[in-house]
Coordinates of C-alpha atoms and ligand atoms in Angstrom, one line a residue:
M1 CA -4.1 -11.8 92.3
A2 CA -4.4 -8.1 93.1
Y3 CA -1.3 -6.1 93.9
E4 CA -1.1 -2.5 95.4
T5 CA 2.3 -1.7 94.0
L6 CA 2.4 -3.5 90.6
I7 CA 0.2 -3.9 87.6
V8 CA 0.5 -7.3 86.0
E9 CA -0.9 -8.4 82.7
T10 CA -0.4 -11.3 80.5
E11 CA -0.5 -10.9 76.8
D12 CA -0.2 -14.2 74.7
H13 CA 2.8 -16.0 76.5
V14 CA 4.3 -12.8 78.0
A15 CA 3.7 -11.7 81.6
L16 CA 4.2 -7.9 81.9
I17 CA 5.0 -6.6 85.4
K18 CA 4.7 -2.8 85.7
L19 CA 6.2 -1.2 88.9
N20 CA 3.4 1.1 90.1
R21 CA 4.4 3.6 93.0
P22 CA 4.3 6.8 90.9
E23 CA 4.2 9.0 94.0
A24 CA 7.7 7.7 94.9
L25 CA 9.1 7.3 91.4
N26 CA 8.7 3.5 91.9
A27 CA 11.0 3.5 94.9
L28 CA 11.5 -0.2 96.0
N29 CA 10.1 -0.8 99.4
S30 CA 9.5 -4.1 101.2
Q31 CA 5.8 -4.2 99.9
L32 CA 6.7 -3.6 96.2
L33 CA 9.6 -6.1 96.3
G34 CA 7.4 -8.7 98.2
E35 CA 4.7 -8.3 95.5
L36 CA 7.2 -8.4 92.8
A37 CA 8.5 -11.8 94.2
E38 CA 4.9 -13.1 94.3
A39 CA 4.2 -11.9 90.8
L40 CA 7.4 -13.5 89.4
K41 CA 6.6 -16.8 91.2
A42 CA 3.2 -16.8 89.8
A43 CA 4.7 -16.1 86.1
E44 CA 7.4 -19.0 86.8
E45 CA 4.6 -21.4 87.7
N46 CA 2.1 -20.5 84.9
E47 CA 2.5 -22.9 82.1
K48 CA 1.2 -20.3 79.5
V49 CA 3.9 -17.8 80.4
R50 CA 7.2 -18.2 78.5
C51 CA 8.8 -14.8 79.0
V52 CA 8.5 -11.9 81.7
V53 CA 9.0 -8.1 81.2
I54 CA 9.5 -5.8 84.1
T55 CA 9.0 -2.0 83.5
G56 CA 8.1 1.1 85.2
S57 CA 6.9 4.5 84.2
E58 CA 8.0 6.9 81.5
K59 CA 9.7 8.9 84.3
A60 CA 11.1 6.2 86.4
F61 CA 12.0 2.5 86.1
A62 CA 12.8 2.8 89.9
A63 CA 14.6 5.6 91.8
G64 CA 16.2 3.1 94.1
A65 CA 15.4 1.5 97.5
D66 CA 12.9 3.5 99.4
I67 CA 14.8 6.1 101.4
K68 CA 11.9 6.9 103.7
E69 CA 11.4 3.1 104.7
M70 CA 15.1 2.8 105.5
A71 CA 16.1 6.1 107.1
D72 CA 15.4 5.2 110.6
K73 CA 16.7 1.5 110.5
S74 CA 19.5 0.4 112.6
F75 CA 22.3 -2.1 111.6
V76 CA 20.5 -4.7 113.7
D77 CA 17.2 -4.2 111.9
M78 CA 18.8 -4.4 108.4
F79 CA 21.0 -7.4 109.3
M80 CA 18.4 -9.4 111.2
S81 CA 15.8 -9.1 108.5
D82 CA 18.5 -9.6 105.8
F83 CA 17.0 -6.4 104.1
F84 CA 16.2 -7.2 100.4
G85 CA 18.0 -10.6 100.7
T86 CA 14.9 -12.7 100.7
E87 CA 12.9 -10.4 98.4
T88 CA 15.3 -10.5 95.6
E89 CA 16.0 -14.3 95.8
Q90 CA 12.9 -15.1 93.5
L91 CA 14.4 -13.0 90.6
L92 CA 17.7 -14.8 90.8
K93 CA 15.6 -18.2 91.0
M94 CA 13.7 -17.3 87.7
R95 CA 14.4 -20.0 85.0
K96 CA 12.2 -18.2 82.4
P97 CA 13.8 -15.2 80.7
V98 CA 13.2 -11.8 82.3
I99 CA 13.6 -8.5 80.3
A100 CA 14.0 -5.1 82.0
A101 CA 12.3 -2.3 79.8
V102 CA 13.8 0.9 81.4
A103 CA 12.7 4.4 80.9
G104 CA 13.7 7.3 83.0
Y105 CA 15.5 6.9 86.2
A106 CA 17.1 3.5 87.1
L107 CA 19.0 4.4 90.2
G108 CA 20.5 2.5 93.2
G109 CA 18.3 -0.6 93.7
G110 CA 16.4 0.5 90.5
C111 CA 19.6 0.1 88.5
E112 CA 20.3 -3.1 90.5
L113 CA 16.9 -4.6 89.7
A114 CA 17.4 -3.9 86.0
M115 CA 20.8 -5.7 86.1
M116 CA 19.2 -8.7 87.8
C117 CA 17.0 -9.2 84.7
D118 CA 18.5 -11.1 81.8
F119 CA 18.9 -8.1 79.6
I120 CA 17.9 -4.5 79.5
I121 CA 16.3 -2.7 76.8
A122 CA 16.5 1.1 77.4
A123 CA 14.5 4.1 76.2
D124 CA 16.5 7.1 75.1
N125 CA 15.6 9.0 78.1
A126 CA 16.9 6.3 80.5
K127 CA 19.4 7.2 83.3
F128 CA 21.3 4.7 85.3
G129 CA 23.2 5.3 88.5
Q130 CA 24.4 4.1 91.9
P131 CA 24.0 7.3 94.0
E132 CA 24.1 5.5 97.4
I133 CA 27.3 7.4 98.2
N134 CA 25.2 10.5 98.7
L135 CA 23.1 8.9 101.2
G136 CA 26.1 7.6 103.2
V137 CA 25.9 3.8 102.2
V138 CA 27.1 1.6 99.4
A139 CA 24.9 -0.3 96.9
G140 CA 23.0 -3.3 98.5
I141 CA 21.4 -5.4 95.8
G142 CA 24.4 -6.1 93.7
G143 CA 25.5 -2.7 92.2
T144 CA 29.2 -2.9 93.2
Q145 CA 29.5 -6.5 91.8
R146 CA 27.1 -6.5 88.7
L147 CA 27.8 -3.0 87.3
T148 CA 31.6 -3.8 87.5
R149 CA 31.0 -6.9 85.4
F150 CA 29.0 -5.2 82.9
V151 CA 30.8 -1.8 82.4
G152 CA 34.3 -2.7 83.8
K153 CA 36.0 -1.4 86.9
S154 CA 36.9 2.1 85.9
K155 CA 33.4 3.3 84.9
S156 CA 31.7 1.3 87.7
M157 CA 34.1 2.7 90.3
E158 CA 33.6 6.2 89.0
M159 CA 29.9 5.8 89.1
H160 CA 29.8 4.5 92.7
L161 CA 32.3 7.1 94.0
T162 CA 30.8 10.2 92.4
G163 CA 27.1 9.0 92.1
R164 CA 26.9 10.5 88.6
F165 CA 24.2 9.2 86.3
M166 CA 24.9 7.4 82.9
D167 CA 22.5 8.3 79.9
A168 CA 21.1 5.7 77.6
D169 CA 23.8 6.1 74.8
E170 CA 26.6 5.7 77.4
A171 CA 24.8 2.7 78.8
E172 CA 24.7 1.1 75.4
R173 CA 28.3 1.9 74.7
S174 CA 29.3 0.4 77.9
G175 CA 27.4 -2.9 77.6
L176 CA 25.0 -2.2 80.3
V177 CA 22.0 -2.4 78.0
S178 CA 21.4 -4.5 74.9
R179 CA 20.0 -1.7 72.9
V180 CA 18.3 1.8 73.1
V181 CA 14.9 2.6 71.5
P182 CA 12.9 5.9 71.4
A183 CA 10.9 6.3 74.6
K184 CA 7.6 6.1 72.9
K185 CA 8.5 2.7 71.3
L186 CA 9.9 1.1 74.6
M187 CA 7.1 -1.1 75.4
D188 CA 6.4 -2.1 71.8
E189 CA 10.0 -3.1 71.4
A190 CA 10.3 -4.9 74.7
M191 CA 7.1 -6.9 74.1
A192 CA 8.1 -7.8 70.6
A193 CA 11.4 -9.1 71.9
A194 CA 9.4 -11.0 74.7
Q195 CA 7.1 -12.5 72.1
K196 CA 9.9 -13.5 69.9
I197 CA 11.5 -15.3 72.9
A198 CA 8.3 -16.8 73.7
E199 CA 8.0 -18.4 70.2
K200 CA 11.1 -20.5 70.8
S201 CA 11.2 -23.6 72.8
L202 CA 11.0 -22.7 76.5
L203 CA 13.2 -25.7 77.2
T204 CA 16.0 -24.2 75.1
T205 CA 15.6 -20.6 76.3
M206 CA 16.0 -22.0 79.8
A207 CA 19.0 -23.8 78.7
V208 CA 20.5 -20.6 77.1
K209 CA 19.9 -18.7 80.3
E210 CA 21.6 -21.2 82.5
A211 CA 24.7 -21.4 80.1
V212 CA 25.1 -17.6 79.8
N213 CA 24.6 -17.1 83.5
R214 CA 27.4 -19.8 84.2
S215 CA 29.9 -17.4 82.4
Y216 CA 29.7 -15.3 85.5
E217 CA 30.2 -18.2 88.0
M218 CA 32.7 -20.5 86.4
T219 CA 36.2 -20.5 85.0
L220 CA 36.1 -20.2 81.2
R221 CA 37.3 -23.9 80.9
E222 CA 34.5 -25.1 83.1
G223 CA 32.0 -23.0 81.5
L224 CA 32.8 -24.2 78.0
L225 CA 32.5 -27.8 79.2
F226 CA 29.2 -26.9 80.9
E227 CA 28.0 -25.4 77.6
R228 CA 29.1 -28.4 75.5
R229 CA 27.4 -31.0 77.7
L230 CA 24.2 -28.8 77.7
F231 CA 24.5 -28.8 73.9
H232 CA 24.9 -32.4 73.7
S233 CA 22.0 -32.9 76.2
L234 CA 19.5 -30.9 74.0
F235 CA 19.9 -33.8 71.5
A236 CA 17.7 -35.8 73.8
T237 CA 14.7 -33.3 73.2
E238 CA 12.0 -33.4 70.5
D239 CA 12.6 -29.6 70.0
Q240 CA 16.1 -30.2 68.6
S241 CA 14.8 -32.7 66.2
E242 CA 11.9 -30.3 65.1
G243 CA 14.1 -27.2 64.9
M244 CA 16.7 -28.9 62.8
N245 CA 14.2 -30.7 60.6
A246 CA 12.2 -27.5 60.0
F247 CA 15.3 -25.8 58.8
L248 CA 16.0 -28.6 56.3
E249 CA 12.4 -28.6 55.2
K250 CA 12.4 -24.8 54.9
R251 CA 9.5 -24.3 57.3
E252 CA 8.7 -22.6 60.6
A253 CA 9.6 -24.8 63.6
Q254 CA 6.7 -25.8 65.9
F255 CA 8.4 -26.0 69.3
R256 CA 6.6 -28.0 72.1
G257 CA 9.1 -27.5 75.0
K258 CA 9.7 -31.2 75.0
Ligands
CAA1 N1 13.0 6.6 98.1 C1 11.8 7.3 98.5 N2 11.2 8.2 97.9 C2 11.7 8.6 96.7 C3 12.9 8.1 96.2 C4 13.5 7.1 96.8 N3 14.7 6.4 96.4 N4 13.2 8.7 95.0 C5 12.3 9.5 94.9 N5 11.4 9.5 95.8 C6 10.2 10.5 96.0 C7 10.7 11.9 96.5 O1 10.7 11.9 97.9 C8 9.5 12.7 96.1 O2 8.3 12.4 97.0 P1 7.6 13.8 97.6 O3 6.8 14.4 96.5 O4 6.7 13.1 98.7 O5 8.6 14.5 98.2 C9 8.9 11.9 94.7 O6 9.5 10.6 94.8 C10 9.5 12.7 93.5 O7 10.8 12.8 93.6 P2 11.6 14.2 93.3 O8 10.7 15.3 93.8 O9 12.9 14.1 94.0 O10 11.7 14.2 91.8 P3 12.8 14.9 90.8 O11 12.4 14.7 89.4 O12 13.1 16.2 91.4 O13 14.1 13.9 91.2 C11 15.5 12.0 91.3 C12 14.2 12.6 90.6 C13 16.8 12.5 90.8 C14 15.4 10.4 90.8 C15 15.5 12.1 92.9 O14 14.1 11.8 93.3 C16 16.5 11.3 93.6 O15 17.6 11.7 93.6 N6 16.0 10.2 94.2 C17 16.8 9.2 95.0 C18 17.7 8.4 94.2 C19 18.6 7.5 95.1 O16 19.4 8.1 96.0 N7 18.4 6.2 94.9 C20 19.3 5.3 95.8 C21 18.3 4.8 96.8 S1 19.4 3.9 98.1 C22 19.5 2.4 97.4 O17 18.8 2.2 96.3 C23 20.2 1.4 98.2 C24 20.4 0.0 97.5 O18 21.1 -0.2 96.7 C25 19.6 -1.0 97.9

């Protein structure tokens, strides 16, 4: 499938999706988000793929929603099209793990896109921010909700109210990103993490993802029960038997996703 705003490559069991609108610092317009939804769906349906990496350029992961596309829209336009509601749905539906590899600007919708992924690996030049306040709007793809859960109310509120950017070190300290790596090594590190995940049982990685994501949706008591029952149910799989026997026999496990 040919895309105009993305470059998609599959390496072993990893689909790499590169946002590619360099003239606009990868600003997210309807075309890019529509193509991203298609590329994600294709990765989800491709039996060979076991992990997805989304990245941008060295200068920008994405500098936000496309301001040129939005500037003249009315409330009715935005509301009736449920602007960005349907386009972002596919990312939320992904059962395969999705990593964001972020270099440069991840602002507004760019920061929100990164936060919708399962975890973020940041280059040391990464800058995160929710500067929508400077445009007379609020975040629209989850920024006020997700950033607050990641970094806490005080920092999230400050960032949304002032529009200031957070550098990579602060993002790591605050729990927004899993780790920071030198910009030149970003793609090697992100692809290595993705390959490592792809070596596991896909069945188990999907189960992990469901359990961790439930921690946002459920009370602790319900979440603990959900996790325990999931843990129990994995004893019905061949991969549990293979994983545990491989450990006892001091050999590498050969997972088959069954
Ligand atoms: N939308 C559309 N075009 C954008 C853009 C955006 N979000 N961000 C950058 N661009 C374009 C610029 O207009 C410029 O295009 P031209 O050359 O045609 O003028 C090109 O990308 C390069 O940008 P700059 O010249 O501004 O580059 P810079 O290095 O001087 O500054 C920047 C970089 C600080 C990221 C600056 O571009 C900027 O502040 N961008 C806007 C960031 C922003 O406000 N994001 C939030 C958008 S709203 C949103 O995302 C809502 C939501 O939650 C859904």
